[in-house]
Coordinates of N, CA and C in Angstrom, one line a residue:
X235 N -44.8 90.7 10.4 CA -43.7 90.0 11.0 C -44.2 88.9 11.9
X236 N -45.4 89.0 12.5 CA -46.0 88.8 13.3 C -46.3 87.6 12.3
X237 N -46.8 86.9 11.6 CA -47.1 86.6 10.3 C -46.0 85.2 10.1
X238 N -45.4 86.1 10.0 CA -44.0 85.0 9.9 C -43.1 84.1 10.6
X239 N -43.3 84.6 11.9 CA -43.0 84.1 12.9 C -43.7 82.7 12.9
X240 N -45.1 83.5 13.1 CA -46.2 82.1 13.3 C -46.0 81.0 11.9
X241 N -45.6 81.1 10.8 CA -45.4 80.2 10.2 C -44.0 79.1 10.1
X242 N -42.9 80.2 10.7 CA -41.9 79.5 11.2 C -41.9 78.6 12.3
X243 N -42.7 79.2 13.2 CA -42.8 77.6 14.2 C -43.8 77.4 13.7
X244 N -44.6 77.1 13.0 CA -45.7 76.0 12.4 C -44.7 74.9 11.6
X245 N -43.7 75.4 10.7 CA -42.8 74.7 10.3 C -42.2 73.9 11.1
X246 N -41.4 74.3 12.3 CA -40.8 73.4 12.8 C -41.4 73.0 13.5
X247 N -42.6 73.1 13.9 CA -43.0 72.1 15.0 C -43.9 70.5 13.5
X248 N -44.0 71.1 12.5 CA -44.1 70.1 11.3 C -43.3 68.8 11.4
X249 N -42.0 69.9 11.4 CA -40.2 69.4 11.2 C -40.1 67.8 12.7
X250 N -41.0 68.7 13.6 CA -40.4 68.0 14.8 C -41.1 66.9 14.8
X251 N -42.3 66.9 14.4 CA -43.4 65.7 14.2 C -43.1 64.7 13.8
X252 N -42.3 65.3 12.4 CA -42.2 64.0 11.0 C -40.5 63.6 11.8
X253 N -39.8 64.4 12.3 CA -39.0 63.2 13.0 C -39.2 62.4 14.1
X254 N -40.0 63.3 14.9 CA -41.0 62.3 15.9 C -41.2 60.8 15.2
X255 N -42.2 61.0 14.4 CA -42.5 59.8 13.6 C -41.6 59.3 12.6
X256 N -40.4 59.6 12.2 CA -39.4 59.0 11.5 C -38.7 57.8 12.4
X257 N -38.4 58.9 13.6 CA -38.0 57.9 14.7 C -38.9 56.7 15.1
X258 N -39.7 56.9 15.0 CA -40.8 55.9 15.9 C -40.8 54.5 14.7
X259 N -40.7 55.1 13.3 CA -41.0 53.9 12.3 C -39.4 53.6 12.5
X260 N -38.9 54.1 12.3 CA -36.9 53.4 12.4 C -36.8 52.3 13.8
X261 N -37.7 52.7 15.0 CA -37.8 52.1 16.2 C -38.4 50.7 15.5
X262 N -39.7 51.1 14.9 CA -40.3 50.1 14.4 C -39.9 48.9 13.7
X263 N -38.6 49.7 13.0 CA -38.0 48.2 11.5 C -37.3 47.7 12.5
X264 N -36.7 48.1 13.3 CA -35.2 47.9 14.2 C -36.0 46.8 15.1
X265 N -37.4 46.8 15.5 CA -37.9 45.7 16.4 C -38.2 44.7 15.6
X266 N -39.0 44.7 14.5 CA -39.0 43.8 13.5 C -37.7 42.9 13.2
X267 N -36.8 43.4 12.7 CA -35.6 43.0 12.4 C -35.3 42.2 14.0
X268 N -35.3 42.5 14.5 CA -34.8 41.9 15.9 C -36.0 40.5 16.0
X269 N -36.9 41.1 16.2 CA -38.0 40.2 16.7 C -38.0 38.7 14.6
X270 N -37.6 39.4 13.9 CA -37.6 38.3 13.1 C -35.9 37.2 13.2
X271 N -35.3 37.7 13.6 CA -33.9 37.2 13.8 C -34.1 36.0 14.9
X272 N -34.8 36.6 16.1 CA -35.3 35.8 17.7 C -35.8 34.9 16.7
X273 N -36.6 34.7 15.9 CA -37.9 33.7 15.6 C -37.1 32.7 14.6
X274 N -35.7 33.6 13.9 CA -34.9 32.1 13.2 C -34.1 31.5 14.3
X275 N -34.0 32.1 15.4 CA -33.0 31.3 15.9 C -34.2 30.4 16.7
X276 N -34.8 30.7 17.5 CA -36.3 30.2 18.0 C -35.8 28.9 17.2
X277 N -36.6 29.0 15.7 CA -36.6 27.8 14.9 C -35.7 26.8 14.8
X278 N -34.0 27.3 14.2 CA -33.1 26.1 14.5 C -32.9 25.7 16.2
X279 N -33.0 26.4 17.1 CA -33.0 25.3 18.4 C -34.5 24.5 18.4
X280 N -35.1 24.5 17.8 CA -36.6 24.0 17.8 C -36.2 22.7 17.5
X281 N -35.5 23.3 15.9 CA -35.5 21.6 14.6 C -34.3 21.0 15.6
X282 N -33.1 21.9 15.9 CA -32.4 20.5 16.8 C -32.7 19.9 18.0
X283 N -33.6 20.6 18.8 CA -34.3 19.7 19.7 C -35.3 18.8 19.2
X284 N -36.1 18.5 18.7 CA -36.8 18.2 18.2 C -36.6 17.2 16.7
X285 N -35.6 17.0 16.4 CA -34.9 15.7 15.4 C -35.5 14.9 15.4
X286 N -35.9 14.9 13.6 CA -36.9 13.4 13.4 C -36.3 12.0 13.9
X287 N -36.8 11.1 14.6 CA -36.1 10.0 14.9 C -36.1 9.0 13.8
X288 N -36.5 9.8 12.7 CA -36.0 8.4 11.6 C -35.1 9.3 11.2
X289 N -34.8 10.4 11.3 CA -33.5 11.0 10.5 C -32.0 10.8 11.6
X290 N -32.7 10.4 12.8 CA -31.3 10.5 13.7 C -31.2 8.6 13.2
X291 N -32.2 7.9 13.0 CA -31.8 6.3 12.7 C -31.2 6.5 11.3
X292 N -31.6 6.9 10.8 CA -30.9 7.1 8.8 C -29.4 7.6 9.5
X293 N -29.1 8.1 10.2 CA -28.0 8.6 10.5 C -27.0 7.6 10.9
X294 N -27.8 6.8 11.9 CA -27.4 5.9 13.1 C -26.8 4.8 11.8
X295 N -27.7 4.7 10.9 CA -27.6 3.6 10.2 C -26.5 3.4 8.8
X296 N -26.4 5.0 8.7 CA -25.6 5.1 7.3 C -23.9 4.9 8.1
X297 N -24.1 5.4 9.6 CA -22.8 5.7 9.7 C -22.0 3.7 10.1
X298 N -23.2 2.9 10.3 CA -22.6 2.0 11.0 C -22.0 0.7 9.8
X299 N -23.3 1.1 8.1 CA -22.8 1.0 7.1 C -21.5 1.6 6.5
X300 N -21.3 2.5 6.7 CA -19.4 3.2 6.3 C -18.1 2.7 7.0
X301 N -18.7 2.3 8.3 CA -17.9 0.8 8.9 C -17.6 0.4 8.7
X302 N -18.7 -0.7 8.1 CA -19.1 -2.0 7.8 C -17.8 -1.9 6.5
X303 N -18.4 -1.0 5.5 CA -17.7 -1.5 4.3 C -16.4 -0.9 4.6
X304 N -15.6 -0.2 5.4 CA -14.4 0.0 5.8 C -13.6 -0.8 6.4
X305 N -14.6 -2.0 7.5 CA -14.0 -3.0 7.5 C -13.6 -4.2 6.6
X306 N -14.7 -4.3 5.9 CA -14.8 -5.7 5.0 C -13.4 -5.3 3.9
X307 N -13.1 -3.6 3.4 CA -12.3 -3.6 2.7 C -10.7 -3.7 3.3
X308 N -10.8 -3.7 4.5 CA -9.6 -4.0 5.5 C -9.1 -5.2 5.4
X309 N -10.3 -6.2 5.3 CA -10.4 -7.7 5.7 C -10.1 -8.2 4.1
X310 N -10.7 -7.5 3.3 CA -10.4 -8.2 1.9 C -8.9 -7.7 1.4
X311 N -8.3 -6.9 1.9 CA -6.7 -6.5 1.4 C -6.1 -7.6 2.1
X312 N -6.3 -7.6 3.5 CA -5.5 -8.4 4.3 C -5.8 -9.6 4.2
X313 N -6.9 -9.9 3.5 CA -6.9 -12.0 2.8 C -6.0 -11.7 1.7
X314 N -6.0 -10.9 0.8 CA -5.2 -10.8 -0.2 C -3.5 -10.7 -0.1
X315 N -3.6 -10.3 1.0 CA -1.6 -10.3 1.0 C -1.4 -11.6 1.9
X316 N -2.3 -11.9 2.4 CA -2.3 -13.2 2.9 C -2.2 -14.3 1.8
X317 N -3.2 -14.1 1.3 CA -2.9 -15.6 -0.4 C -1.9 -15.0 -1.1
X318 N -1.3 -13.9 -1.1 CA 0.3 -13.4 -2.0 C 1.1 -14.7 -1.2
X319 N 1.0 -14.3 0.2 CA 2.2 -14.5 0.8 C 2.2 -16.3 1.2
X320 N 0.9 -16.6 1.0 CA 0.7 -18.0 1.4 C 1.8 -18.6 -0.2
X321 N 1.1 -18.3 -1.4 CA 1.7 -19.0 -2.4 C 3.0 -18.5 -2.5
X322 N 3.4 -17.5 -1.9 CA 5.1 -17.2 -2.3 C 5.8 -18.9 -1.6
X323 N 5.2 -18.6 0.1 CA 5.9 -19.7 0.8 C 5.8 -21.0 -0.2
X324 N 4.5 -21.3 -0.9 CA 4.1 -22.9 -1.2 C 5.3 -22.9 -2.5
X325 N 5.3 -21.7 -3.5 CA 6.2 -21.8 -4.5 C 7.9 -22.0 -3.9
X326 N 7.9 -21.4 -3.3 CA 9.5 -21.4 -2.7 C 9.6 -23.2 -1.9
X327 N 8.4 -23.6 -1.4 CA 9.1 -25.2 -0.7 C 8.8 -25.9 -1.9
X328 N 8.1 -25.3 -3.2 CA 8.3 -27.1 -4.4 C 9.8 -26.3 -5.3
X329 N 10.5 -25.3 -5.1 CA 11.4 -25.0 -5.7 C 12.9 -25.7 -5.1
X330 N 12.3 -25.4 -3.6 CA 13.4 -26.3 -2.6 C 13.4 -27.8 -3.4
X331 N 12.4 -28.3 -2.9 CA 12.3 -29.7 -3.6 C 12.6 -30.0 -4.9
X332 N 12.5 -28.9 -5.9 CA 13.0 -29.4 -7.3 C 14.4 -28.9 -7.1
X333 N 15.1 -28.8 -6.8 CA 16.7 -28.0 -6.8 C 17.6 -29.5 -7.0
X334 N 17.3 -30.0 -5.5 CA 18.0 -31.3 -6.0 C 18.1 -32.3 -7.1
X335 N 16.9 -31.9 -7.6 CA 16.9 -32.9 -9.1 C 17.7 -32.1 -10.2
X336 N 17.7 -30.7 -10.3 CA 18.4 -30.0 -10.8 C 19.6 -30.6 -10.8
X337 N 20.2 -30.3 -9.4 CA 21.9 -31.0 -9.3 C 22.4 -31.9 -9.7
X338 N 21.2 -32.9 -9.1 CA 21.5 -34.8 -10.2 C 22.2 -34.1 -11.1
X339 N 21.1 -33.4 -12.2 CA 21.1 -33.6 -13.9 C 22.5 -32.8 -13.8
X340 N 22.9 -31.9 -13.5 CA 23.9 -31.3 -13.6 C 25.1 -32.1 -13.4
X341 N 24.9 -32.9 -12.3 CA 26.3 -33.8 -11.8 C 26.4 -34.7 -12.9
X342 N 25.4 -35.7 -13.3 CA 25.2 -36.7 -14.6 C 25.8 -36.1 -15.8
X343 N 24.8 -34.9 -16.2 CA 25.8 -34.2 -17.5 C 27.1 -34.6 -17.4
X344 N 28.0 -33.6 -16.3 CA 29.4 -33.4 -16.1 C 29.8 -34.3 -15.9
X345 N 29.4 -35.4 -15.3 CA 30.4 -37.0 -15.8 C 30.3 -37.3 -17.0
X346 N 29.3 -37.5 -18.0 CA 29.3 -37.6 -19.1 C 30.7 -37.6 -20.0
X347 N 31.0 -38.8 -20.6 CA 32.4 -38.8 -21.4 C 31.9 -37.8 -22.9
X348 N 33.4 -37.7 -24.1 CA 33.0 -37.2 -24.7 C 32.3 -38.3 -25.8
X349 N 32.8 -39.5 -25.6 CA 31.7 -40.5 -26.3 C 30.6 -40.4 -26.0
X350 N 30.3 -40.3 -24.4 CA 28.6 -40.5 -24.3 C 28.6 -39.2 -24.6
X351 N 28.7 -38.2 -24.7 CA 27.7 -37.1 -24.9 C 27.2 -37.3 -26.5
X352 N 27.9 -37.9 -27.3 CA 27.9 -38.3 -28.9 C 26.2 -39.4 -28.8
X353 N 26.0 -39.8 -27.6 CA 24.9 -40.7 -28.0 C 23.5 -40.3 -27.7
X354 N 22.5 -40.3 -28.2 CA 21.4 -39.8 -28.5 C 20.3 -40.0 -26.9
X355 N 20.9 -40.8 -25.8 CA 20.7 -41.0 -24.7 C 21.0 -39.6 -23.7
X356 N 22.1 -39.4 -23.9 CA 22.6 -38.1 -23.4 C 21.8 -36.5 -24.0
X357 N 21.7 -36.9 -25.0 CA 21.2 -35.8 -25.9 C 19.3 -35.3 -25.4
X358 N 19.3 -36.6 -24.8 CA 17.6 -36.8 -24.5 C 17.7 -35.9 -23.3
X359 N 18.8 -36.5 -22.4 CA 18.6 -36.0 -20.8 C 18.9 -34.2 -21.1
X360 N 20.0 -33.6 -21.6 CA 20.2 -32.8 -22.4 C 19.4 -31.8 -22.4
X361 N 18.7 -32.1 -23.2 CA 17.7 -31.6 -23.6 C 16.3 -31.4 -22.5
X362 N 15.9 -32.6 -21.6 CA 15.3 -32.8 -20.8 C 15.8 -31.8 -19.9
X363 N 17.1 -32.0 -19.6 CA 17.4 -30.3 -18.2 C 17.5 -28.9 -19.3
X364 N 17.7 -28.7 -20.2 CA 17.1 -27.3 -20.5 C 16.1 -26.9 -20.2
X365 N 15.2 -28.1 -20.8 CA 13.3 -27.7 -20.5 C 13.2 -27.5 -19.1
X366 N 13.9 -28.0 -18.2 CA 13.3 -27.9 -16.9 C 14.1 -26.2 -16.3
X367 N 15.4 -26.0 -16.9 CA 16.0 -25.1 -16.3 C 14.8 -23.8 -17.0
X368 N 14.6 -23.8 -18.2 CA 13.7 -23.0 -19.0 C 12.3 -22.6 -18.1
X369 N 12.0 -23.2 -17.8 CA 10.4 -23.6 -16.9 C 10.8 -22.7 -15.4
X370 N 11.6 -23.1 -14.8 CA 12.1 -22.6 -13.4 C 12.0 -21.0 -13.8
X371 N 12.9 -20.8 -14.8 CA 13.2 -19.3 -15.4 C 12.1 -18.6 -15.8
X372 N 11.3 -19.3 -16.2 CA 9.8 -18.6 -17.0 C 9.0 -18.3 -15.1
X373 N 9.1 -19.1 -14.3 CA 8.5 -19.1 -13.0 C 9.4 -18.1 -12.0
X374 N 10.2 -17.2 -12.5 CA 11.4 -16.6 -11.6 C 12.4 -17.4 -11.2
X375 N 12.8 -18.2 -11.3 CA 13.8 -18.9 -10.4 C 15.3 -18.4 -11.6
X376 N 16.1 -18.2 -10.9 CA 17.4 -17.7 -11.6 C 18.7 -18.0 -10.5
X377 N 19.7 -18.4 -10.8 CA 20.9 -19.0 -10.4 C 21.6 -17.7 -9.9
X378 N 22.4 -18.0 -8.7 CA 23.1 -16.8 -8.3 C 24.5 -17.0 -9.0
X379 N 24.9 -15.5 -9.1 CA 26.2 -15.5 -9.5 C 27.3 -16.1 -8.8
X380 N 28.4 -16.4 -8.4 CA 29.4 -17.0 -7.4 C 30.8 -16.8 -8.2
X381 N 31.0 -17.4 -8.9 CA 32.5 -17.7 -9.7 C 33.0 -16.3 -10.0
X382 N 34.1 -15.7 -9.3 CA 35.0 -14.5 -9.2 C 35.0 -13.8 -8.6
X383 N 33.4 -13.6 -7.9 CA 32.6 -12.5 -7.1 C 33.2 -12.5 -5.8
X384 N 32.7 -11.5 -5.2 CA 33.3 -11.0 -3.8 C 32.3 -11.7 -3.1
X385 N 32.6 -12.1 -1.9 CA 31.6 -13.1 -1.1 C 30.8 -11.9 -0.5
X386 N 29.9 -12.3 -0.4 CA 28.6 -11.3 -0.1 C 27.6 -13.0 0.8
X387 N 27.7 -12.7 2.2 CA 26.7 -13.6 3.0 C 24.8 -13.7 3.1
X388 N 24.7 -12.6 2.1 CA 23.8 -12.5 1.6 C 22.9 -13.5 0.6
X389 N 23.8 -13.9 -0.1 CA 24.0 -14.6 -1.2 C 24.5 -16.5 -0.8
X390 N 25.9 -15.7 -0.1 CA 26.6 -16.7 -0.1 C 26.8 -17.6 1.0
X391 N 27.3 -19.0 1.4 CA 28.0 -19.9 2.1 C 29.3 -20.3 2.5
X392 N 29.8 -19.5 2.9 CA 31.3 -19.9 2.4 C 31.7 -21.0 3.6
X393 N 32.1 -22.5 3.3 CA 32.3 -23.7 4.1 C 33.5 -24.0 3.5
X394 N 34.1 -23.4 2.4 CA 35.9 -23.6 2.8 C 36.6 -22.5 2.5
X395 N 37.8 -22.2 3.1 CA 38.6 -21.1 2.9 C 40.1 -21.6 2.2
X396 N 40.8 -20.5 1.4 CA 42.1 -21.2 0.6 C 42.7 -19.8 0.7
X397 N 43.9 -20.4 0.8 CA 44.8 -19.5 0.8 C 45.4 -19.2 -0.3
X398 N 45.5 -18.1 -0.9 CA 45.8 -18.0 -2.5 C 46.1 -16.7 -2.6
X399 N 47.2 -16.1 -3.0 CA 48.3 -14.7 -3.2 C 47.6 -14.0 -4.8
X400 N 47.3 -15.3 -5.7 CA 46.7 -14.8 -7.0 C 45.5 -14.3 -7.2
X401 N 44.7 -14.3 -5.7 CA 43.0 -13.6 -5.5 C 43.1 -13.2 -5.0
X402 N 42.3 -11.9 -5.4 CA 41.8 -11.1 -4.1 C 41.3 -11.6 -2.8
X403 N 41.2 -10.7 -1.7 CA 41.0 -11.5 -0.5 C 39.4 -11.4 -0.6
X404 N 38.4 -12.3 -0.2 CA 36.8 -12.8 0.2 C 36.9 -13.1 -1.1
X405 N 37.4 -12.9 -2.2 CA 37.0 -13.5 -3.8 C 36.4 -14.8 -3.8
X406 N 35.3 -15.4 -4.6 CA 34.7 -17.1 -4.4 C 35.9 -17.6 -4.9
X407 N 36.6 -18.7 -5.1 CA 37.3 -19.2 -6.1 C 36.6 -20.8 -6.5
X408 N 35.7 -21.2 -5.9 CA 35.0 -22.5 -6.0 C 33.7 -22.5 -5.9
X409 N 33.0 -23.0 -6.7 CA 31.3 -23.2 -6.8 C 30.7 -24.2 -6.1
X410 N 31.0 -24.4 -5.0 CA 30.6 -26.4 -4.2 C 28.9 -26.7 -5.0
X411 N 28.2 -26.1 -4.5 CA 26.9 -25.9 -5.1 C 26.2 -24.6 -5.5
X412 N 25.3 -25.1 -6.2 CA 24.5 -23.4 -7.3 C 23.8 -22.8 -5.9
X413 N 23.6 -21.8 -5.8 CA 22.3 -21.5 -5.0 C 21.3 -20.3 -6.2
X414 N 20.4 -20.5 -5.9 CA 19.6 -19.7 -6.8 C 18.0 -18.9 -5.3
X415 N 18.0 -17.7 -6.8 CA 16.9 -17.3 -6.0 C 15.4 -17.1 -6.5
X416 N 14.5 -17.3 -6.0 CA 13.1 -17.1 -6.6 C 12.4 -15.5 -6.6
X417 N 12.3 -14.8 -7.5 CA 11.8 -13.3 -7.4 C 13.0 -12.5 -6.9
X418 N 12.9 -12.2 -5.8 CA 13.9 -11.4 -5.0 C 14.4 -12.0 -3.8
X419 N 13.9 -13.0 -3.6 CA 14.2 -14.3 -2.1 C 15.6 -15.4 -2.3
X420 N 16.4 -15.3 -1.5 CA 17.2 -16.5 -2.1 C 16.1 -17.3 -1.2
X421 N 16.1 -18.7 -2.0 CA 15.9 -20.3 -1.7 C 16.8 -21.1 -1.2
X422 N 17.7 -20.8 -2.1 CA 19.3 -21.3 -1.3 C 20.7 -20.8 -1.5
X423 N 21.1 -20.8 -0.7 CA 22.4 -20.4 -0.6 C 23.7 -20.6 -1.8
X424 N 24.3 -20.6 -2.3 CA 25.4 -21.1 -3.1 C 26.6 -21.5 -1.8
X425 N 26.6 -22.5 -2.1 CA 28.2 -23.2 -1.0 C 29.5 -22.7 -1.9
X426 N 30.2 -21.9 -1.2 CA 31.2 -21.4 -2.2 C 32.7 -22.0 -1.4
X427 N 33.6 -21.5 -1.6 CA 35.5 -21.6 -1.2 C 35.6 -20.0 -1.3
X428 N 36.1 -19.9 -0.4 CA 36.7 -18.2 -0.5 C 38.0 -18.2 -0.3
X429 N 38.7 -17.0 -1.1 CA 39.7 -17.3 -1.3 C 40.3 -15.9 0.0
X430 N 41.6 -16.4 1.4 CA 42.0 -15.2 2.5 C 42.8 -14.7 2.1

């Protein structure tokens, strides 16, 4: 018995050793692990203290380039609605200017007898204001509507008023002059008669 005893605690005092020493190596990975974790962090405050100064200029430099071309593409839109809007204005003052000669040909036509329109003179000019009305139209320019329409000041002028039971009331009843507009702009007004 005596026998047995003594190999039972031989046993456990084995038992108690190897976890003596189980513990001590688990101590061991646990400091490792710790002490390698310190040494990554160590490292990144090292590298960010310590930043190459051509990497903080590469930096300095790319960011003042992303500006640069942020600006210039600022500056190149904004010349560009600038030259839109320059030639809208320049096309709209030579359309002002051509309008009147429009009218001429219009007023000439409509005196026109029905003899002269028979003569090959007439036929010329004729012909000469389609081309031009043609040309305006290929360039946007288009005539505003007026004759029956409801006066809209948008559009319209109205410098006489008539009193008349057979129209509706703001109805145009007179065309004094065309007005037309270029794209979506009126250029001029139409002088109308409204009918109260």
């Amino acid at each position: 018995m005596k026998a047995e005893e003594n190999k039972v605690e031989e046993t456990a005092k084995e038992l108690n050793e190897t976890e003596d020493t189980g513990a001590e190596s688990m101590a061991d990975v646990n400091q490792t692990c710790e002490d390698s974790q310190d040494g990554e962090e160590e490292v990144k405050e090292a590298a960010d203290k310590k930043k190459d100064p051509k990497d903080e200029k590469i930096e300095e430099l790319t960011d003042r380039l992303k500006r640069n071309m942020a600006e210039f593409d600022n500056f190149r839109k904004r010349t560009e609605k600038e030259k839109s809007a320059m030639f809208e204005m320049g096309a709209r003052d030579i359309i002002e200017k051509i309008l009147p000669v429009v009218d001429n040909f219009e007023r000439g036509l409509a005196a026109l007898t029905e003899e002269d329109k028979a003569s090959s003179f007439a036929a010329g000019m004729e012909m000469i204001y389609k081309q031009l009305m043609k040309t305006l139209e290929d360039l946007g320019v288009k005539p505003i509507e007026a004759m029956g329409k409801e006066f809209d000041p948008n559009f319209h002028n109205a410098v006489l008023h008539i009193e008349d039971e057979n129209v509706g009331e703001n109805i145009i009843v007179q065309e004094l002059q065309k007005g037309y507009m270029y794209r979506e702009t009126v250029v001029r007004h139409s002088m109308v008669q409204v009918a109260n």
